[in-house]
XYZ file of C-alpha atoms in Angstrom:
772
model
C 0.000 0.000 0.000
C 1.005 3.635 -0.321
C 1.614 5.680 2.820
C -1.074 8.381 2.787
C 0.157 11.973 2.424
C -1.206 12.986 5.833
C 0.859 10.313 7.675
C 3.653 11.597 9.863
C 6.991 10.125 10.953
C 7.748 8.111 7.790
C 9.709 10.807 5.975
C 13.056 9.551 4.714
C 12.297 5.900 5.479
C 13.614 3.706 2.628
C 11.893 0.441 3.470
C 8.240 -0.406 2.853
C 5.391 0.389 5.216
C 2.105 -1.548 5.171
C -0.637 -2.014 7.720
C 1.030 -5.087 9.241
C 4.665 -5.989 9.948
C 4.451 -9.095 7.794
C 3.635 -6.968 4.750
C 6.332 -4.369 5.552
C 10.072 -4.313 4.892
C 12.508 -2.869 7.452
C 15.365 -0.485 6.701
C 18.233 0.816 8.780
C 20.271 3.952 8.057
C 23.943 3.454 7.339
C 26.318 3.732 10.276
C 29.532 5.700 9.557
C 32.301 3.246 8.860
C 35.997 4.188 8.758
C 37.972 3.223 5.664
C 39.085 -0.391 5.603
C 42.280 -0.795 7.623
C 42.074 2.739 9.051
C 44.681 3.198 11.789
C 44.198 4.068 15.411
C 45.529 7.550 16.178
C 47.224 8.586 19.432
C 48.307 12.223 19.810
C 50.340 12.907 22.944
C 50.787 16.595 23.742
C 53.179 17.562 26.524
C 52.899 20.971 28.187
C 55.827 23.444 28.290
C 58.276 20.756 27.166
C 61.378 22.224 25.538
C 63.009 21.146 22.278
C 65.820 19.195 23.929
C 63.912 17.538 26.778
C 63.521 14.025 25.318
C 66.165 11.536 24.223
C 65.549 11.756 20.458
C 66.190 15.515 20.651
C 69.284 15.477 22.852
C 68.186 14.879 26.441
C 70.001 12.762 29.001
C 66.627 11.902 30.602
C 65.630 8.242 30.236
C 62.949 8.142 27.510
C 63.217 4.599 26.092
C 59.646 4.595 24.735
C 60.189 7.767 22.720
C 63.621 6.516 21.674
C 61.991 3.416 20.153
C 59.284 5.435 18.396
C 61.865 7.765 16.893
C 64.137 4.895 15.872
C 61.383 3.239 13.822
C 59.573 6.433 12.839
C 60.298 10.081 12.161
C 61.757 13.079 13.944
C 60.539 16.414 12.603
C 63.381 18.716 13.593
C 61.822 21.932 12.254
C 58.293 21.697 13.629
C 56.842 24.945 14.986
C 53.930 25.762 17.253
C 52.459 28.866 18.933
C 54.177 30.722 21.804
C 51.643 29.677 24.467
C 49.205 26.978 25.418
C 45.558 27.491 24.431
C 46.375 28.848 20.957
C 48.480 25.744 20.235
C 45.695 23.415 21.351
C 43.126 25.259 19.269
C 45.374 25.156 16.199
C 46.178 21.464 16.646
C 42.549 20.405 17.065
C 41.136 22.577 14.258
C 43.845 23.016 11.617
C 42.927 26.714 11.727
C 45.301 29.509 12.742
C 44.772 30.244 16.439
C 43.454 33.790 16.127
C 40.880 32.689 13.526
C 39.850 29.925 15.894
C 39.272 32.563 18.625
C 42.413 31.893 20.649
C 44.816 34.798 20.384
C 45.731 33.995 23.989
C 45.060 31.602 26.848
C 41.506 30.905 28.005
C 41.823 33.089 31.099
C 40.406 36.417 29.972
C 37.422 37.666 27.992
C 38.081 41.087 26.466
C 35.350 41.032 23.846
C 37.186 40.960 20.515
C 36.834 38.449 17.625
C 40.273 36.868 17.973
C 39.783 36.541 21.721
C 36.435 34.795 22.076
C 38.394 32.016 23.827
C 35.844 29.439 22.750
C 35.816 27.351 19.596
C 33.182 28.708 17.223
C 30.290 26.811 15.672
C 32.008 27.200 12.290
C 35.116 25.283 13.362
C 35.073 21.502 13.054
C 37.514 19.789 15.398
C 39.668 16.787 14.627
C 37.602 14.479 16.879
C 34.397 15.758 15.262
C 35.759 14.919 11.808
C 36.980 11.488 12.883
C 33.795 10.655 14.800
C 31.698 11.513 11.750
C 33.824 8.992 9.851
C 33.118 6.267 12.413
C 36.048 6.575 14.816
C 35.698 6.260 18.580
C 37.092 9.495 20.042
C 38.626 9.797 23.493
C 40.497 12.432 25.439
C 42.366 12.467 28.711
C 44.140 15.406 30.315
C 44.306 19.155 29.925
C 41.641 20.910 27.838
C 42.165 24.666 28.385
C 39.828 25.645 25.548
C 36.973 26.834 27.769
C 36.835 30.327 29.267
C 37.430 30.094 33.008
C 34.092 31.790 33.714
C 32.359 28.826 31.984
C 34.143 26.064 33.925
C 31.774 26.046 36.907
C 28.819 23.687 37.273
C 26.366 26.322 36.041
C 28.503 27.260 33.049
C 27.407 26.462 29.516
C 29.086 23.262 28.393
C 29.090 24.034 24.682
C 32.867 24.425 24.707
C 33.656 21.403 26.891
C 35.386 18.375 25.303
C 32.337 16.117 24.933
C 30.506 18.900 23.100
C 33.475 19.295 20.753
C 33.696 15.767 19.433
C 34.966 13.443 22.149
C 32.876 10.405 23.062
C 34.531 10.252 26.465
C 36.662 12.651 28.461
C 38.594 12.505 31.718
C 40.799 15.362 32.799
C 40.970 18.993 33.821
C 39.507 21.992 32.028
C 42.187 24.151 33.652
C 45.506 25.262 32.215
C 47.520 23.713 35.050
C 47.012 21.581 38.122
C 48.557 19.873 41.102
C 50.001 16.454 40.333
C 49.204 15.126 43.816
C 45.749 16.556 44.507
C 44.234 18.170 41.397
C 41.635 20.747 42.248
C 38.891 19.556 39.910
C 38.708 16.611 37.544
C 35.928 16.173 35.001
C 34.553 12.904 33.717
C 32.637 13.589 30.499
C 30.433 16.535 31.589
C 30.498 16.217 35.362
C 33.028 16.904 38.111
C 34.526 13.904 39.844
C 34.037 13.964 43.613
C 37.203 12.950 45.462
C 37.187 13.715 49.167
C 40.768 12.645 49.847
C 43.452 11.621 47.363
C 45.522 8.567 48.348
C 49.127 9.186 49.341
C 50.465 7.478 46.211
C 48.238 9.391 43.773
C 49.971 10.957 40.756
C 48.074 12.757 38.020
C 49.963 11.427 34.971
C 49.534 7.868 36.226
C 45.815 8.503 36.716
C 45.376 9.889 33.203
C 47.169 6.867 31.761
C 45.010 4.424 33.726
C 41.909 6.150 32.372
C 43.189 6.122 28.777
C 43.959 2.410 28.968
C 40.527 1.781 30.460
C 38.825 3.620 27.584
C 40.642 1.493 25.007
C 39.908 -1.747 26.832
C 36.235 -0.871 27.167
C 36.067 -0.192 23.426
C 37.771 -3.440 22.509
C 35.429 -5.408 24.744
C 32.569 -4.308 22.483
C 33.883 -3.164 19.100
C 36.900 -3.297 16.773
C 36.574 0.111 15.115
C 39.606 2.412 15.207
C 39.972 5.041 17.899
C 41.439 8.511 18.228
C 43.021 9.253 21.604
C 44.136 12.786 22.431
C 46.362 12.580 25.524
C 47.081 16.141 26.676
C 49.452 16.163 29.635
C 49.545 18.738 32.398
C 53.229 17.872 32.655
C 55.513 19.788 32.289
C 53.505 22.847 33.365
C 54.128 24.147 36.857
C 53.699 23.578 39.679
C 56.218 20.773 39.170
C 55.992 17.498 41.055
C 56.997 13.881 40.580
C 57.018 10.552 42.437
C 59.819 10.483 45.007
C 61.382 7.283 43.678
C 61.655 8.767 40.183
C 63.209 11.980 41.497
C 65.776 9.862 43.331
C 67.026 8.496 39.988
C 68.163 11.999 39.023
C 69.605 13.098 42.349
C 72.907 14.840 41.680
C 72.578 14.625 37.899
C 72.259 18.398 37.430
C 74.847 19.634 39.917
C 77.049 20.819 37.028
C 74.385 23.351 36.062
C 72.509 24.624 33.041
C 75.521 25.770 31.019
C 77.075 22.302 31.068
C 73.707 20.719 30.356
C 73.203 22.884 27.258
C 76.628 21.963 25.917
C 76.011 18.240 26.471
C 72.598 18.309 24.844
C 73.805 20.330 21.880
C 76.647 17.895 21.277
C 74.140 15.036 21.102
C 71.881 17.059 18.790
C 74.752 17.631 16.368
C 75.814 13.990 16.555
C 72.289 12.787 15.733
C 71.928 15.123 12.754
C 69.286 17.477 14.118
C 71.460 20.389 12.973
C 74.137 20.612 10.300
C 77.816 20.830 11.246
C 78.843 24.388 11.973
C 75.554 25.340 13.688
C 76.205 27.601 16.667
C 74.370 27.248 19.955
C 72.653 30.494 20.938
C 74.504 32.403 23.665
C 73.115 32.410 27.185
C 69.930 34.520 27.317
C 70.809 38.072 28.310
C 67.650 40.058 27.482
C 66.289 42.212 30.322
C 63.981 40.212 32.548
C 64.824 37.034 30.642
C 68.534 36.856 31.452
C 70.327 33.893 32.984
C 73.574 34.104 34.992
C 76.508 31.818 34.411
C 76.128 28.762 36.639
C 79.643 29.134 38.007
C 78.871 32.689 39.124
C 76.252 31.447 41.600
C 77.123 30.648 45.235
C 77.543 26.939 45.946
C 74.554 26.781 48.306
C 72.387 28.437 45.680
C 73.480 25.978 43.023
C 72.583 23.065 45.321
C 69.051 24.423 45.706
C 68.545 25.176 42.016
C 69.701 21.711 40.941
C 66.825 20.216 42.944
C 64.280 21.805 40.616
C 65.759 20.216 37.516
C 65.847 16.806 39.189
C 62.074 17.076 39.593
C 61.607 18.243 36.017
C 63.642 15.331 34.650
C 61.644 12.905 36.772
C 58.430 14.248 35.242
C 59.732 13.677 31.707
C 60.803 10.183 32.747
C 57.313 9.523 34.103
C 55.651 10.704 30.887
C 57.757 8.239 28.917
C 57.048 5.354 31.299
C 53.327 5.994 31.089
C 53.469 6.242 27.310
C 55.133 2.832 27.400
C 52.244 1.476 29.483
C 49.706 2.924 27.055
C 51.403 1.511 23.956
C 51.788 -1.884 25.639
C 48.021 -1.936 26.209
C 47.466 -1.258 22.489
C 50.080 -3.847 21.538
C 48.235 -6.455 23.606
C 45.494 -6.297 20.945
C 48.046 -6.642 18.143
C 47.284 -3.114 16.935
C 50.417 -1.122 17.672
C 51.848 -1.380 14.148
C 48.625 0.090 12.767
C 48.520 2.941 15.283
C 49.724 6.411 14.357
C 51.541 7.825 17.382
C 52.448 11.510 17.569
C 54.388 13.066 20.425
C 55.008 16.806 20.660
C 54.657 19.856 22.937
C 52.324 22.855 22.952
C 55.184 25.385 23.205
C 58.743 25.692 24.426
C 60.181 25.653 27.936
C 59.166 28.490 30.206
C 60.695 31.334 32.190
C 57.700 31.668 34.510
C 59.644 30.301 37.509
C 61.608 33.549 37.533
C 65.325 34.024 37.941
C 65.560 32.070 41.196
C 62.814 29.464 40.883
C 60.132 29.159 43.519
C 58.747 26.886 46.208
C 55.493 28.874 46.216
C 54.313 28.749 42.621
C 51.089 30.694 43.143
C 52.896 33.650 44.701
C 55.376 33.695 41.794
C 52.722 33.122 39.120
C 50.831 36.367 39.848
C 49.946 38.838 37.098
C 48.122 41.658 38.854
C 48.799 45.319 38.174
C 50.408 47.218 41.019
C 51.852 44.283 42.960
C 54.556 45.755 45.232
C 58.224 45.053 44.575
C 58.419 43.587 48.090
C 56.019 40.763 47.174
C 57.515 37.445 48.298
C 57.776 35.065 45.335
C 59.565 32.163 47.027
C 58.476 30.854 50.405
C 61.641 29.409 52.009
C 60.443 25.831 52.531
C 62.761 22.930 53.315
C 64.539 21.986 50.050
C 63.720 18.329 50.769
C 60.062 19.182 50.059
C 60.810 20.247 46.471
C 58.961 17.992 44.043
C 56.544 16.561 46.606
C 52.961 17.397 47.605
C 53.905 19.983 50.244
C 55.650 22.470 47.959
C 54.271 24.091 44.814
C 57.482 24.581 42.846
C 58.799 25.728 39.511
C 62.309 25.738 38.140
C 64.291 28.950 37.491
C 64.444 30.169 33.928
C 68.019 28.942 33.532
C 66.627 25.414 33.282
C 63.992 26.679 30.831
C 66.868 27.977 28.706
C 68.457 24.510 28.865
C 65.144 22.884 27.907
C 65.118 24.981 24.741
C 68.678 24.071 23.698
C 70.082 25.266 21.321
C 67.638 28.150 20.862
C 67.023 31.582 22.365
C 64.337 32.639 24.822
C 61.230 30.884 26.084
C 57.537 30.173 25.978
C 55.704 33.414 25.238
C 58.341 34.514 22.708
C 58.119 34.075 18.944
C 61.829 33.206 18.886
C 62.624 29.524 18.415
C 62.875 28.835 22.147
C 59.169 29.572 22.435
C 57.851 27.907 19.292
C 60.202 25.174 18.065
C 59.449 21.915 19.854
C 60.168 18.198 19.492
C 57.931 16.157 17.198
C 58.007 12.373 16.828
C 55.745 10.443 14.411
C 55.434 6.658 14.184
C 53.181 4.414 12.070
C 55.003 1.185 11.188
C 52.194 -0.266 9.045
C 51.516 2.876 7.021
C 54.749 4.866 7.100
C 57.534 2.322 7.527
C 60.955 3.905 7.811
C 63.290 1.988 5.538
C 66.920 1.187 6.227
C 67.986 3.889 3.755
C 65.943 6.568 5.529
C 67.229 8.140 8.761
C 63.699 9.257 9.631
C 64.952 12.809 10.127
C 62.871 15.567 8.528
C 64.161 19.139 8.507
C 61.372 20.814 6.512
C 59.472 23.636 8.220
C 56.003 22.513 9.354
C 53.461 24.168 11.635
C 51.013 22.984 14.275
C 47.954 23.511 12.018
C 49.421 20.918 9.618
C 48.863 17.996 11.983
C 45.072 18.045 11.511
C 45.027 17.595 7.699
C 47.974 15.173 7.908
C 46.129 12.810 10.233
C 42.945 12.983 8.166
C 44.904 12.170 5.005
C 46.744 9.265 6.606
C 43.476 7.908 8.009
C 41.663 8.307 4.673
C 39.028 10.582 6.219
C 37.483 13.623 4.549
C 36.925 16.765 6.567
C 33.239 17.724 6.874
C 32.212 20.849 4.996
C 29.566 21.817 7.539
C 29.093 21.553 11.285
C 25.525 21.476 12.596
C 24.426 22.962 9.299
C 26.978 25.812 9.382
C 29.713 25.979 6.696
C 33.078 25.508 8.392
C 36.150 27.711 8.141
C 38.707 26.743 5.546
C 41.871 25.069 6.802
C 45.126 26.954 7.278
C 47.219 23.818 7.715
C 48.632 21.674 4.914
C 49.202 17.950 5.175
C 52.851 17.016 5.581
C 52.252 13.377 4.632
C 54.452 13.906 1.526
C 57.272 15.072 3.774
C 56.910 12.039 6.025
C 57.061 9.780 2.997
C 60.131 11.438 1.464
C 63.000 13.381 3.020
C 63.404 15.106 -0.343
C 59.882 16.549 -0.447
C 59.456 20.285 -0.094
C 57.876 21.773 3.010
C 54.123 22.006 2.572
C 53.984 25.150 4.712
C 56.291 27.834 3.243
C 54.847 30.847 5.124
C 53.419 31.451 8.592
C 52.728 34.453 10.826
C 53.076 34.375 14.627
C 51.771 36.641 17.397
C 51.150 36.512 21.104
C 51.041 39.343 23.612
C 52.516 41.746 21.066
C 55.395 39.428 20.190
C 55.332 39.097 16.404
C 56.947 36.860 13.837
C 56.821 35.857 10.196
C 58.426 32.879 8.452
C 58.939 32.572 4.696
C 61.145 30.063 2.886
C 64.013 29.969 5.350
C 63.783 33.577 6.555
C 62.315 34.607 9.883
C 61.245 38.088 10.945
C 60.873 38.451 14.724
C 60.325 40.994 17.482
C 61.031 41.053 21.176
C 58.336 43.572 22.043
C 58.442 45.447 25.328
C 54.914 45.190 26.813
C 53.052 48.479 26.922
C 55.367 50.259 24.496
C 54.360 51.497 21.015
C 54.751 49.160 18.069
C 57.657 50.234 15.906
C 58.909 48.571 12.741
C 62.426 49.287 13.982
C 62.003 46.427 16.469
C 61.906 43.829 13.681
C 64.884 41.472 13.550
C 65.637 39.307 10.511
C 67.286 35.886 10.588
C 68.437 33.567 7.832
C 67.327 30.442 9.681
C 68.419 28.140 6.872
C 72.010 29.094 7.717
C 71.425 30.320 11.291
C 68.737 28.066 12.852
C 69.445 29.323 16.369
C 68.647 32.932 15.395
C 71.888 34.418 16.672
C 72.644 37.011 13.975
C 70.188 39.774 13.081
C 70.733 40.562 9.373
C 67.930 43.117 8.955
C 70.425 45.932 8.286
C 71.913 43.909 5.437
C 68.509 43.110 3.923
C 66.302 46.177 4.458
C 64.076 45.458 1.448
C 63.382 41.901 2.570
C 62.724 43.123 6.107
C 60.128 45.602 4.837
C 58.617 42.985 2.533
C 58.173 40.431 5.340
C 56.870 43.107 7.730
C 54.214 43.990 5.156
C 53.426 40.291 4.774
C 52.963 40.010 8.544
C 50.580 42.992 8.519
C 48.476 41.461 5.772
C 48.440 38.049 7.458
C 47.441 39.678 10.743
C 44.361 41.246 9.168
C 43.508 38.009 7.363
C 43.742 36.031 10.613
C 41.891 38.266 13.103
C 45.078 39.189 14.976
C 44.124 42.828 15.669
C 43.807 44.532 18.075
C 47.268 44.066 19.591
C 47.777 44.506 23.310
C 48.913 47.952 24.479
C 49.066 50.143 27.567
C 45.306 50.780 27.581
C 44.568 47.544 29.402
C 41.563 46.825 27.187
C 42.676 43.251 26.601
C 42.617 42.576 30.353
C 38.926 43.288 30.913
C 36.129 40.797 31.554
C 32.586 40.787 30.255
C 30.178 42.657 32.564
C 28.092 39.516 33.137
C 30.915 38.129 35.278
C 29.960 40.568 38.025
C 27.257 38.044 38.964
C 30.020 35.754 40.243
C 30.783 38.299 42.994
C 27.306 38.361 44.506
C 26.698 36.823 47.952
C 26.116 33.080 47.872
C 24.858 30.574 50.434
C 26.516 27.153 50.273
C 24.666 24.414 52.182
C 26.561 21.486 53.644
C 26.875 18.710 51.067
C 27.372 21.065 48.116
C 30.074 19.787 45.747
C 33.314 21.764 45.844
C 32.927 25.035 43.984
C 35.096 25.481 40.902
C 38.299 27.475 41.353
C 37.505 30.618 39.355
C 33.956 30.890 40.645
C 35.268 30.567 44.225
C 37.959 33.190 43.738
C 35.470 35.857 42.648
C 33.983 35.819 46.168
C 37.174 37.050 47.856
C 39.544 38.340 45.172
C 41.056 41.775 45.929
C 38.237 42.762 48.261
C 36.773 42.593 51.759
C 34.659 39.533 52.467
C 32.650 37.984 55.288
C 32.421 34.196 55.450
C 29.485 33.339 57.712
C 29.102 29.881 59.263
C 25.864 28.585 60.772
C 26.029 25.300 62.683
C 24.656 23.394 65.657
C 27.131 21.399 67.755
C 26.639 18.541 70.169
C 29.319 17.660 72.710
C 32.325 16.156 70.914
C 31.431 17.394 67.430
C 34.400 18.432 65.340
C 35.662 18.775 61.780
C 36.154 21.257 58.960
C 33.566 24.018 58.617
C 34.905 25.585 55.412
C 38.080 25.097 53.387
C 39.324 27.057 50.406
C 42.680 26.359 48.798
C 45.499 23.874 49.265
C 49.263 23.790 49.844
C 49.666 26.630 47.370
C 47.650 28.980 49.572
C 44.283 29.016 51.318
C 42.432 28.829 54.617
C 40.544 26.247 56.648
C 38.219 26.991 59.585
C 37.573 23.959 61.778
C 36.664 22.637 65.213
C 39.117 20.308 66.963
C 39.464 19.244 70.601
C 36.669 21.571 71.620
C 38.245 24.699 70.105
C 37.584 26.819 67.032
C 40.714 27.073 64.902
C 41.856 28.760 61.700
C 44.835 27.595 59.670
C 45.928 30.159 57.087
C 48.283 29.016 54.344
C 50.196 32.032 53.052
C 51.596 30.519 49.806
C 53.197 27.682 51.780
C 53.822 29.529 55.035
C 51.318 28.224 57.609
C 49.796 30.575 60.208
C 47.707 28.905 62.942
C 45.109 30.786 64.980
C 43.268 29.535 68.050
C 39.907 31.320 68.336
C 39.035 29.797 71.704
C 36.722 27.132 73.126
C 33.363 26.292 71.591
C 30.105 25.544 73.378
C 27.487 22.949 72.387
C 24.417 24.414 70.735
C 23.831 26.898 67.909
C 26.942 28.566 66.543
C 27.171 31.773 64.550
C 30.743 32.428 63.377
C 32.210 34.831 60.840
C 35.615 34.757 59.208
C 36.263 38.334 58.092
C 38.784 39.397 55.436
C 39.557 43.118 55.539
C 41.631 44.510 52.705
C 44.752 46.424 53.720
C 47.226 48.380 51.586
C 49.850 46.601 49.478
C 47.800 43.476 48.769
C 47.371 42.420 52.394
C 44.412 41.287 54.497
C 43.530 41.483 58.142
C 41.898 38.133 58.996
C 39.642 37.923 62.021
C 37.299 35.348 63.553
C 34.039 36.521 65.167
C 31.250 34.901 67.170
C 27.895 36.657 67.498
C 29.524 39.919 66.425
C 32.445 39.718 68.877
C 36.006 39.352 67.635
C 37.657 36.249 69.066
C 41.104 36.314 67.424
C 42.878 37.816 64.448
C 45.893 37.719 62.182
C 46.690 41.391 61.809
C 48.341 41.097 58.415
C 48.692 38.322 55.838
C 49.473 38.321 52.120
C 46.354 38.391 49.984
C 45.583 35.266 48.007
C 45.584 36.685 44.492
C 45.988 35.532 40.911
C 45.194 31.826 40.797
C 45.266 31.310 44.550
C 43.411 29.786 46.268
C 43.745 27.044 43.642
C 41.312 24.475 45.036
C 37.760 25.823 45.294
C 35.489 26.151 48.324
C 34.397 23.026 50.226
C 31.843 23.153 53.045
C 32.014 20.619 55.868
C 35.223 18.967 54.612
C 38.642 19.847 53.185
C 38.465 18.112 49.811
C 41.347 17.769 47.392
C 44.675 19.297 48.282
C 44.848 20.045 52.013
C 45.220 23.642 53.160
C 47.007 22.638 56.373
C 49.477 19.771 56.158
C 49.628 19.212 59.954
C 45.815 19.004 60.067
C 45.852 16.656 57.065
C 48.344 14.380 58.814
C 46.196 14.329 61.929
C 42.733 14.117 60.414
C 42.931 13.761 56.601
C 39.855 15.432 55.009
C 38.263 15.811 58.488
C 34.520 15.902 57.675
C 32.406 17.852 60.151
C 30.348 15.671 62.496
C 27.865 18.288 63.704
C 24.897 19.929 61.974
C 26.390 22.413 59.552
C 23.528 24.382 58.073
C 25.452 26.493 55.576
C 28.364 28.778 54.878
C 27.516 32.127 53.333
C 30.028 34.267 51.424
C 29.282 37.989 51.463
C 31.789 39.829 49.231
C 32.444 43.407 50.301
C 33.886 46.367 48.497
C 36.982 46.037 46.331
C 40.365 47.161 47.599
C 41.568 50.556 46.370
C 44.121 48.846 44.159
C 41.709 46.344 42.605
C 41.695 46.861 38.831
C 38.674 48.516 37.298
C 37.138 47.147 34.117
C 39.695 49.076 32.074
C 42.955 49.903 33.802
C 46.463 50.961 32.953
C 48.360 47.820 32.019
C 51.786 46.974 33.351
C 54.222 44.293 32.342
C 52.959 42.171 35.225
C 49.364 42.601 34.114
C 49.936 41.671 30.508
C 52.598 39.013 30.900
C 50.169 36.101 31.350
C 51.666 32.660 30.792
C 49.663 29.446 30.933
């Protein structure tokens, strides 16, 4: 029979419909199926890992897994990325230049300009979206950092979270950094994971690897289709930390210092062919604010302390490699490793954010707030034996960042090679076998946007032309599959602009135009430097005076590329790129948090106390013997915990690693009405006082404000979840849940401090120099 025209619900059905099932014919729509023999794809992205930090690129660190991949695959010695984190991730996952993708900078601002939407647009199709449409399973573990921080809380729109951008499953952190021993907030798919107390042997990279292996095993228990796994490490981003037994393997290894380490690594790089004979290592960084002293000029006791930081860093690289070995072994157990494309690279170069001396209090060093006094303490003098463990939030001094970027100049955040030239290893034995007559070394220039089209080409997958009915942006990347297949092939990416924070660059056919822009100063074409990187890959000799016409030509090319890629406006002294959208003011309204509420997200929590007065009101009813945490905010990097123990009300205040303990006196059974009051003082200080029924019980007359990204762990009510604020309390009581009736904790933000930035404020170097 014919389906009558007024029937509904049969549109598009290609079978036959009759009145009864026996007279009808079923039909099922096609399910996307990957091309026959399509490979698995594993992309491993390290964070802030320098060019020379793995064995195949010159390191002394034990990286046997990466050594094996490079020995049977390919080393791309001239691979470039963006100067900082979020832009690199956006470019990698979209194949679109970062500014066009909305990521001129890291996802920790919201100034209201097209290149700084800091969310992937509806007209950008991600790599997992393209692969999933072709039938791949798509998984991600680790660092996302492509969601504005104001949208990371539980009420935030999830349109820019990983599952909404093409991943079937996700486990990791939306943040740009995290603790390796007690991460402040992990997300599984679209929901936060509740962890009241991390075990003593917890380590974040191990956890991510366990989850990745579990995803693959779950897939193989049900299906044999290929998978795409994007493994985005938090390592090597600060605060640094590693398992104690791994650190012990490197004890004493770096006592000779960063100058010796650079020389040793460069010698191995030359011996392995990464650079041609005659290449000169860049001199020690000497630029103002980026300079590094000679190791031998430092006092012996200082050298002993600084070497500790690099031991931790090396242990983290070692741990990444060991976990990659575990992951590949799990794939090999299914007989699929030969038909798995494995890519290992970094988002940008090694960093200078640890400062000249390094730090044991990362969140006091990593502060970018206008007007911070010169007397601000950036390194809490903790016991050196704590470096690398859960009780110290550390980062290495920039001398080790310089060594990470051997043989290049400068660091993350710069458009010079130290910031943008990173290691890249590619392996696919079944599809790209490296023959005995091929060293596997590739020296052609390629860029981060090229990885997207390369993987689609190798997998035999076409990129969708629309996303949710919207035509997608054209690609900026070009597949470098021809380069992988032949060392004699030309680079597929002959030109590329660069920009971050006013640092500019332009590459064309072996020439590089670069600036080292002073933040807040006018843009002047006189600041351009020109390098013949075909002959001078370490960018040591500025030849702009010898080639003025070429300098002007490439400067004009940068200007045109900037307009074509949504780069403008550039940052300047107006501070307009440091503002937030007005709607964020809602995050600073008073809020009541009942007992049992999941831990508030970090950024949302910070808006309740940041650079202002605040009252934290506690309402509870106690029976004899009740005790426990009333409210906790922060961790070992800085924070506060108000609690009842042994019949007394106590406050432990963690001042970036320096613990201040306050006894507010005995408590009585019955209703309790307490207030923790933060009163802003000059020079980024607070007076902290504890009150009961309007009467002050005790006070700390002056403490350093918790600013920037501190407190790192968000607010917990009735327990100290995640990283402990007070280590002595943690040792005594662990998470110490409250045993009484805790009705709620109410945050009442007061007026801002006089020095709190307005919506638009005069920028300073500290305000604009944001690294993540």
